[in-house]
PDB file of C-alpha atoms in Angstrom:
ATOM      1  CA  MET Y   1       0.000   0.000   0.000  1.00 44.00           C
ATOM      2  CA  PHE Y   2       1.528   3.275  -1.098  1.00 43.00           C
ATOM      3  CA  PRO Y   3       0.683   6.921  -0.344  1.00 44.00           C
ATOM      4  CA  ARG Y   4      -1.668   8.565  -2.824  1.00 50.00           C
ATOM      5  CA  PHE Y   5      -2.681  11.945  -1.424  1.00 51.00           C
ATOM      6  CA  ALA Y   6      -2.904  13.836   1.853  1.00 53.00           C
ATOM      7  CA  SER Y   7      -5.697  15.974   3.258  1.00 62.00           C
ATOM      8  CA  PRO Y   8      -5.822  19.026   5.528  1.00 65.00           C
ATOM      9  CA  LEU Y   9      -8.100  16.875   7.712  1.00 70.00           C
ATOM     10  CA  ARG Y  10      -4.940  15.127   8.939  1.00 70.00           C
ATOM     11  CA  HIS Y  11      -4.610  17.879  11.553  1.00 75.00           C
ATOM     12  CA  ARG Y  12      -7.798  16.789  13.311  1.00 86.00           C
ATOM     13  CA  PRO Y  13      -7.393  15.373  16.845  1.00 93.00           C
ATOM     14  CA  VAL Y  14      -6.984  11.607  17.022  1.00 97.00           C
ATOM     15  CA  PRO Y  15      -9.527   9.454  18.877  1.00 98.00           C
ATOM     16  CA  GLU Y  16      -8.873   8.457  22.476  1.00 99.00           C
ATOM     17  CA  TYR Y  17      -9.686   4.880  23.469  1.00 99.00           C
ATOM     18  CA  ARG Y  18     -10.027   3.734  27.080  1.00 99.00           C
ATOM     19  CA  ILE Y  19      -9.088   0.097  27.576  1.00 98.00           C
ATOM     20  CA  ARG Y  20     -10.879  -1.577  30.468  1.00 98.00           C
ATOM     21  CA  THR Y  21      -9.852  -4.693  32.379  1.00 98.00           C
ATOM     22  CA  ILE Y  22     -11.359  -8.033  31.384  1.00 96.00           C
ATOM     23  CA  LEU Y  23     -13.878  -9.308  33.921  1.00 92.00           C
ATOM     24  CA  LYS Y  24     -12.270 -12.759  33.999  1.00 92.00           C
ATOM     25  CA  SER Y  25      -9.037 -13.914  32.348  1.00 94.00           C
ATOM     26  CA  LYS Y  26      -9.607 -16.473  29.592  1.00 94.00           C
ATOM     27  CA  THR Y  27      -7.685 -18.840  27.360  1.00 96.00           C
ATOM     28  CA  LEU Y  28      -8.020 -18.084  23.660  1.00 97.00           C
ATOM     29  CA  GLN Y  29     -10.460 -20.937  23.050  1.00 95.00           C
ATOM     30  CA  ARG Y  30     -12.705 -19.837  25.925  1.00 95.00           C
ATOM     31  CA  LEU Y  31     -12.668 -16.201  24.859  1.00 97.00           C
ATOM     32  CA  ARG Y  32     -16.110 -14.991  23.765  1.00 97.00           C
ATOM     33  CA  PHE Y  33     -17.573 -11.771  22.419  1.00 97.00           C
ATOM     34  CA  GLU Y  34     -19.386 -11.363  25.744  1.00 97.00           C
ATOM     35  CA  ASP Y  35     -15.993 -10.902  27.430  1.00 98.00           C
ATOM     36  CA  PHE Y  36     -15.789  -7.592  25.539  1.00 98.00           C
ATOM     37  CA  SER Y  37     -19.369  -6.471  26.197  1.00 97.00           C
ATOM     38  CA  HIS Y  38     -18.250  -3.782  28.663  1.00 98.00           C
ATOM     39  CA  ALA Y  39     -15.416  -2.536  26.435  1.00 98.00           C
ATOM     40  CA  ASP Y  40     -15.486   0.766  24.580  1.00 98.00           C
ATOM     41  CA  ILE Y  41     -16.277   0.348  20.879  1.00 99.00           C
ATOM     42  CA  ALA Y  42     -13.843   1.516  18.205  1.00 99.00           C
ATOM     43  CA  ARG Y  43     -15.797   2.018  14.975  1.00 99.00           C
ATOM     44  CA  LEU Y  44     -13.716   2.003  11.817  1.00 99.00           C
ATOM     45  CA  CYS Y  45     -14.211   4.433   8.931  1.00 98.00           C
ATOM     46  CA  ASP Y  46     -12.718   5.055   5.490  1.00 97.00           C
ATOM     47  CA  THR Y  47      -9.084   5.865   6.235  1.00 97.00           C
ATOM     48  CA  ILE Y  48      -8.727   8.345   3.355  1.00 94.00           C
ATOM     49  CA  THR Y  49     -11.891  10.415   3.820  1.00 95.00           C
ATOM     50  CA  GLY Y  50     -12.831   9.748   7.442  1.00 96.00           C
ATOM     51  CA  LYS Y  51     -16.385   9.052   6.264  1.00 96.00           C
ATOM     52  CA  SER Y  52     -18.447   5.952   6.995  1.00 97.00           C
ATOM     53  CA  ALA Y  53     -17.144   2.767   5.429  1.00 97.00           C
ATOM     54  CA  HIS Y  54     -19.329   0.563   3.237  1.00 96.00           C
ATOM     55  CA  LEU Y  55     -18.617  -2.473   5.417  1.00 97.00           C
ATOM     56  CA  LYS Y  56     -19.181  -2.130   9.146  1.00 98.00           C
ATOM     57  CA  THR Y  57     -16.202  -2.935  11.368  1.00 99.00           C
ATOM     58  CA  GLU Y  58     -15.888  -2.631  15.136  1.00 99.00           C
ATOM     59  CA  ALA Y  59     -12.978  -3.363  17.450  1.00 99.00           C
ATOM     60  CA  ARG Y  60     -12.765  -3.748  21.206  1.00 99.00           C
ATOM     61  CA  LEU Y  61      -9.878  -4.091  23.668  1.00 99.00           C
ATOM     62  CA  VAL Y  62      -9.619  -5.372  27.230  1.00 99.00           C
ATOM     63  CA  TRP Y  63      -6.628  -6.306  29.377  1.00 98.00           C
ATOM     64  CA  ASP Y  64      -5.398  -8.059  32.497  1.00 98.00           C
ATOM     65  CA  SER Y  65      -2.016  -8.209  34.217  1.00 96.00           C
ATOM     66  CA  LYS Y  66      -0.516 -10.489  31.549  1.00 98.00           C
ATOM     67  CA  PHE Y  67      -2.386 -10.083  28.273  1.00 98.00           C
ATOM     68  CA  LEU Y  68      -3.953  -7.653  25.846  1.00 98.00           C
ATOM     69  CA  TYR Y  69      -7.173  -9.003  24.310  1.00 99.00           C
ATOM     70  CA  VAL Y  70      -8.445  -7.736  20.947  1.00 99.00           C
ATOM     71  CA  CYS Y  71     -11.769  -8.431  19.245  1.00 99.00           C
ATOM     72  CA  PHE Y  72     -12.616  -7.374  15.675  1.00 99.00           C
ATOM     73  CA  THR Y  73     -16.110  -7.822  14.240  1.00 99.00           C
ATOM     74  CA  ALA Y  74     -16.027  -7.447  10.446  1.00 98.00           C
ATOM     75  CA  GLU Y  75     -19.293  -7.294   8.512  1.00 97.00           C
ATOM     76  CA  GLY Y  76     -19.310  -8.949   5.099  1.00 94.00           C
ATOM     77  CA  ARG Y  77     -20.804 -11.991   3.404  1.00 88.00           C
ATOM     78  CA  CYS Y  78     -17.750 -12.471   1.199  1.00 88.00           C
ATOM     79  CA  GLN Y  79     -14.927 -13.782   3.390  1.00 92.00           C
ATOM     80  CA  ARG Y  80     -12.722 -15.297   0.731  1.00 92.00           C
ATOM     81  CA  ALA Y  81      -8.973 -15.480   1.360  1.00 95.00           C
ATOM     82  CA  THR Y  82      -6.246 -17.735   0.002  1.00 97.00           C
ATOM     83  CA  LEU Y  83      -3.092 -17.055   2.023  1.00 98.00           C
ATOM     84  CA  THR Y  84      -2.273 -19.675   4.653  1.00 98.00           C
ATOM     85  CA  ARG Y  85       1.458 -19.188   5.303  1.00 98.00           C
ATOM     86  CA  HIS Y  86       2.527 -17.277   8.408  1.00 98.00           C
ATOM     87  CA  ASP Y  87       3.839 -13.794   7.559  1.00 98.00           C
ATOM     88  CA  ALA Y  88       2.459 -13.983   4.022  1.00 98.00           C
ATOM     89  CA  PRO Y  89       1.484 -10.583   2.500  1.00 98.00           C
ATOM     90  CA  LEU Y  90      -2.009 -10.638   3.988  1.00 98.00           C
ATOM     91  CA  HIS Y  91      -2.585  -6.971   3.105  1.00 96.00           C
ATOM     92  CA  LYS Y  92      -3.093  -8.051  -0.504  1.00 96.00           C
ATOM     93  CA  GLU Y  93      -6.371  -9.719   0.492  1.00 96.00           C
ATOM     94  CA  ARG Y  94      -8.975  -9.373   3.256  1.00 97.00           C
ATOM     95  CA  VAL Y  95      -7.424  -8.757   6.650  1.00 98.00           C
ATOM     96  CA  VAL Y  96      -7.830  -6.953   9.964  1.00 99.00           C
ATOM     97  CA  GLU Y  97      -4.804  -5.287  11.523  1.00 99.00           C
ATOM     98  CA  PHE Y  98      -3.809  -3.949  14.927  1.00 99.00           C
ATOM     99  CA  PHE Y  99      -0.906  -1.502  15.255  1.00 99.00           C
ATOM    100  CA  VAL Y 100       0.322  -0.756  18.775  1.00 99.00           C
ATOM    101  CA  ASP Y 101       3.066   1.631  19.906  1.00 98.00           C
ATOM    102  CA  PRO Y 102       3.620   1.083  23.656  1.00 98.00           C
ATOM    103  CA  ALA Y 103       6.227   3.833  24.018  1.00 97.00           C
ATOM    104  CA  GLY Y 104       4.143   6.295  22.006  1.00 95.00           C
ATOM    105  CA  THR Y 105       7.151   7.642  20.115  1.00 93.00           C
ATOM    106  CA  GLY Y 106       5.943   6.740  16.631  1.00 92.00           C
ATOM    107  CA  LYS Y 107       9.420   5.424  15.838  1.00 94.00           C
ATOM    108  CA  ALA Y 108       8.875   1.726  16.560  1.00 97.00           C
ATOM    109  CA  TYR Y 109       5.652  -0.216  16.904  1.00 98.00           C
ATOM    110  CA  TYR Y 110       4.129  -3.644  16.440  1.00 99.00           C
ATOM    111  CA  GLU Y 111       1.858  -4.820  13.646  1.00 99.00           C
ATOM    112  CA  PHE Y 112      -0.518  -7.774  14.031  1.00 99.00           C
ATOM    113  CA  GLN Y 113      -2.694  -9.052  11.169  1.00 99.00           C
ATOM    114  CA  VAL Y 114      -5.191 -11.919  10.882  1.00 99.00           C
ATOM    115  CA  ASN Y 115      -7.169 -12.939   7.793  1.00 98.00           C
ATOM    116  CA  PRO Y 116     -10.454 -14.926   7.537  1.00 98.00           C
ATOM    117  CA  LEU Y 117      -8.467 -18.193   7.377  1.00 98.00           C
ATOM    118  CA  ASN Y 118      -6.826 -17.390  10.745  1.00 98.00           C
ATOM    119  CA  THR Y 119      -3.476 -16.829   9.048  1.00 99.00           C
ATOM    120  CA  ALA Y 120      -1.347 -14.332  10.956  1.00 99.00           C
ATOM    121  CA  PHE Y 121       1.301 -11.765  10.146  1.00 99.00           C
ATOM    122  CA  ASP Y 122       3.351 -10.123  12.894  1.00 99.00           C
ATOM    123  CA  ALA Y 123       6.198  -7.657  12.607  1.00 99.00           C
ATOM    124  CA  LEU Y 124       8.160  -4.987  14.402  1.00 99.00           C
ATOM    125  CA  ILE Y 125       8.033  -1.740  12.413  1.00 98.00           C
ATOM    126  CA  LEU Y 126      10.752   0.931  12.436  1.00 97.00           C
ATOM    127  CA  ASN Y 127       9.477   4.247  11.100  1.00 96.00           C
ATOM    128  CA  ASN Y 128      11.103   7.623  11.811  1.00 90.00           C
ATOM    129  CA  ALA Y 129       8.143   9.576  10.479  1.00 83.00           C
ATOM    130  CA  GLY Y 130       8.084  12.027  13.384  1.00 74.00           C
ATOM    131  CA  ARG Y 131       5.344  14.570  12.719  1.00 72.00           C
ATOM    132  CA  ARG Y 132       5.379  13.877   8.984  1.00 70.00           C
ATOM    133  CA  HIS Y 133       2.058  12.831   7.566  1.00 72.00           C
ATOM    134  CA  ARG Y 134       3.613   9.861   5.825  1.00 78.00           C
ATOM    135  CA  ARG Y 135       6.219   7.165   6.295  1.00 87.00           C
ATOM    136  CA  GLY Y 136       9.624   8.342   7.423  1.00 85.00           C
ATOM    137  CA  PRO Y 137      12.760   8.205   5.265  1.00 88.00           C
ATOM    138  CA  ILE Y 138      13.794   5.222   7.352  1.00 90.00           C
ATOM    139  CA  PHE Y 139      11.018   2.630   7.175  1.00 95.00           C
ATOM    140  CA  LYS Y 140      11.614  -1.042   7.822  1.00 96.00           C
ATOM    141  CA  GLY Y 141       9.288  -3.920   8.610  1.00 97.00           C
ATOM    142  CA  LEU Y 142      10.883  -6.774  10.551  1.00 98.00           C
ATOM    143  CA  PRO Y 143       8.670  -9.861  10.113  1.00 97.00           C
ATOM    144  CA  ASP Y 144      11.367 -12.045  11.693  1.00 97.00           C
ATOM    145  CA  TRP Y 145      10.021 -10.783  15.011  1.00 98.00           C
ATOM    146  CA  ASN Y 146       7.669 -13.658  15.827  1.00 97.00           C
ATOM    147  CA  PRO Y 147       6.097 -13.388  19.290  1.00 98.00           C
ATOM    148  CA  VAL Y 148       5.527 -16.803  20.825  1.00 98.00           C
ATOM    149  CA  ARG Y 149       2.542 -15.656  22.870  1.00 98.00           C
ATOM    150  CA  PHE Y 150       0.465 -14.085  20.133  1.00 99.00           C
ATOM    151  CA  TYR Y 151      -2.671 -16.202  19.937  1.00 99.00           C
ATOM    152  CA  HIS Y 152      -5.498 -15.714  17.443  1.00 99.00           C
ATOM    153  CA  ARG Y 153      -8.805 -17.279  16.431  1.00 98.00           C
ATOM    154  CA  VAL Y 154     -11.484 -16.595  13.807  1.00 98.00           C
ATOM    155  CA  ASP Y 155     -15.223 -17.228  14.220  1.00 97.00           C
ATOM    156  CA  LYS Y 156     -17.507 -16.892  11.185  1.00 96.00           C
ATOM    157  CA  THR Y 157     -21.179 -16.583  10.304  1.00 96.00           C
ATOM    158  CA  LYS Y 158     -22.748 -15.884   6.911  1.00 95.00           C
ATOM    159  CA  GLU Y 159     -22.945 -12.179   7.730  1.00 96.00           C
ATOM    160  CA  ARG Y 160     -19.606 -11.452   9.442  1.00 97.00           C
ATOM    161  CA  TRP Y 161     -16.243 -12.767  10.591  1.00 98.00           C
ATOM    162  CA  ARG Y 162     -14.801 -12.124  14.023  1.00 98.00           C
ATOM    163  CA  VAL Y 163     -11.156 -12.170  15.078  1.00 99.00           C
ATOM    164  CA  PHE Y 164      -9.924 -12.683  18.619  1.00 99.00           C
ATOM    165  CA  MET Y 165      -6.313 -11.867  19.483  1.00 99.00           C
ATOM    166  CA  LYS Y 166      -4.523 -12.483  22.770  1.00 99.00           C
ATOM    167  CA  ILE Y 167      -1.103 -10.837  23.056  1.00 99.00           C
ATOM    168  CA  ALA Y 168       1.228 -11.236  26.030  1.00 98.00           C
ATOM    169  CA  PHE Y 169       2.563  -7.947  27.395  1.00 98.00           C
ATOM    170  CA  ALA Y 170       5.903  -9.702  27.922  1.00 98.00           C
ATOM    171  CA  GLU Y 171       6.271  -9.939  24.117  1.00 98.00           C
ATOM    172  CA  LEU Y 172       5.972  -6.152  23.772  1.00 98.00           C
ATOM    173  CA  PHE Y 173       9.495  -5.250  24.873  1.00 96.00           C
ATOM    174  CA  LEU Y 174       9.066  -1.617  23.803  1.00 96.00           C
ATOM    175  CA  ALA Y 175       6.562  -1.069  26.614  1.00 97.00           C
ATOM    176  CA  PRO Y 176       7.710   1.317  29.389  1.00 95.00           C
ATOM    177  CA  THR Y 177       6.294  -1.022  32.048  1.00 96.00           C
ATOM    178  CA  VAL Y 178       5.102  -4.643  31.968  1.00 95.00           C
ATOM    179  CA  PRO Y 179       2.285  -4.887  32.727  1.00 95.00           C
ATOM    180  CA  PRO Y 180       1.185  -1.321  31.985  1.00 97.00           C
ATOM    181  CA  LYS Y 181       0.030   0.819  34.869  1.00 97.00           C
ATOM    182  CA  LYS Y 182      -3.458   2.243  35.086  1.00 97.00           C
ATOM    183  CA  GLY Y 183      -3.443   5.676  33.508  1.00 98.00           C
ATOM    184  CA  GLU Y 184      -0.584   4.786  31.156  1.00 98.00           C
ATOM    185  CA  ARG Y 185      -1.151   5.963  27.567  1.00 98.00           C
ATOM    186  CA  TRP Y 186       0.000   4.060  24.500  1.00 99.00           C
ATOM    187  CA  ARG Y 187      -0.749   4.732  20.810  1.00 98.00           C
ATOM    188  CA  ALA Y 188      -2.585   2.292  18.544  1.00 99.00           C
ATOM    189  CA  ASN Y 189      -4.838   1.871  15.537  1.00 99.00           C
ATOM    190  CA  PHE Y 190      -7.374  -0.712  14.387  1.00 99.00           C
ATOM    191  CA  LEU Y 191      -7.451  -1.358  10.650  1.00 99.00           C
ATOM    192  CA  ARG Y 192      -9.145  -3.414   7.964  1.00 99.00           C
ATOM    193  CA  ILE Y 193      -8.643  -4.089   4.264  1.00 98.00           C
ATOM    194  CA  ASP Y 194     -11.508  -5.601   2.292  1.00 97.00           C
ATOM    195  CA  ARG Y 195     -13.118  -5.413  -1.113  1.00 89.00           C
ATOM    196  CA  VAL Y 196     -16.337  -3.638  -2.069  1.00 87.00           C
ATOM    197  CA  GLY Y 197     -17.248  -4.679  -5.583  1.00 83.00           C
ATOM    198  CA  LYS Y 198     -14.122  -4.292  -7.681  1.00 85.00           C
ATOM    199  CA  ARG Y 199     -12.349  -1.818  -5.422  1.00 90.00           C
ATOM    200  CA  LYS Y 200     -10.496  -2.203  -2.161  1.00 94.00           C
ATOM    201  CA  GLU Y 201     -11.705  -0.451   0.959  1.00 97.00           C
ATOM    202  CA  TYR Y 202      -9.156   0.678   3.560  1.00 98.00           C
ATOM    203  CA  GLN Y 203     -10.563   1.284   7.026  1.00 99.00           C
ATOM    204  CA  ALA Y 204      -9.112   2.718  10.231  1.00 99.00           C
ATOM    205  CA  TYR Y 205     -10.319   3.665  13.689  1.00 99.00           C
ATOM    206  CA  SER Y 206      -8.198   6.804  13.491  1.00 98.00           C
ATOM    207  CA  PRO Y 207      -8.248   7.805   9.807  1.00 97.00           C
ATOM    208  CA  THR Y 208      -4.894   8.689   8.297  1.00 95.00           C
ATOM    209  CA  TYR Y 209      -6.454  10.778   5.473  1.00 93.00           C
ATOM    210  CA  TRP Y 210      -3.886   9.117   3.233  1.00 90.00           C
ATOM    211  CA  LEU Y 211      -3.738   5.773   1.428  1.00 93.00           C
ATOM    212  CA  ASP Y 212      -1.285   4.365   3.947  1.00 94.00           C
ATOM    213  CA  PHE Y 213      -1.792   2.975   7.435  1.00 96.00           C
ATOM    214  CA  HIS Y 214       1.791   3.650   8.555  1.00 96.00           C
ATOM    215  CA  VAL Y 215       1.235   7.222   9.749  1.00 95.00           C
ATOM    216  CA  PRO Y 216       2.179   7.144  13.482  1.00 95.00           C
ATOM    217  CA  SER Y 217       1.096  10.745  14.051  1.00 94.00           C
ATOM    218  CA  ARG Y 218      -2.463   9.563  13.353  1.00 96.00           C
ATOM    219  CA  PHE Y 219      -2.433   6.646  15.803  1.00 97.00           C
ATOM    220  CA  ALA Y 220      -5.196   6.907  18.403  1.00 98.00           C
ATOM    221  CA  GLY Y 221      -4.494   7.323  22.094  1.00 99.00           C
ATOM    222  CA  LEU Y 222      -4.892   4.154  24.174  1.00 98.00           C
ATOM    223  CA  THR Y 223      -5.248   4.655  27.933  1.00 99.00           C
ATOM    224  CA  PHE Y 224      -5.410   1.807  30.454  1.00 99.00           C
ATOM    225  CA  VAL Y 225      -8.197   2.319  33.007  1.00 97.00           C
TER     226      VAL Y 225
END
């Protein structure tokens, strides 16, 4: 995905998401949508325009002392995907993505992706974008970073697919404290790539107003409460 154009809307404030504690810690297989029922809802929009997306997507986060739990609900009857190899270029097909920058510097952050086949991509991203509304001159994805305790599962119906992620804080070595303290603020974004008719739709919780997700200055705030 490459930059196409920028917008003066990029100066708008980013969303602020409050991440609440999970009511009861769960294994991945026991994790249910109801475990996120008390979580704030992050509604995704068109990342270029900031307007409503054609396909509805919502994300939720909760946490405990050891793990970060993510739930994506992606509307769409067509859930076709073909890539099954770990760290394959999932962005070329349907996928949901979670970017998280524990230090909040915008210089290094983690990228997690899962497609409808439960194939995962994970990478450490180096990006010295600073306040630029684009990728920095030094941009490098490191897919050789493979966190052992990144668990993921996909549940499907005819109308939607749902992704659960469970990520150990201990894998996120960029974090200032492990586990994070209440009141601590990270940066993050929830993302989706899908197809509407013959065109691709790029969605984000915090729109980048640019055809690129790797704009750290547009990452949302993420505060642990």
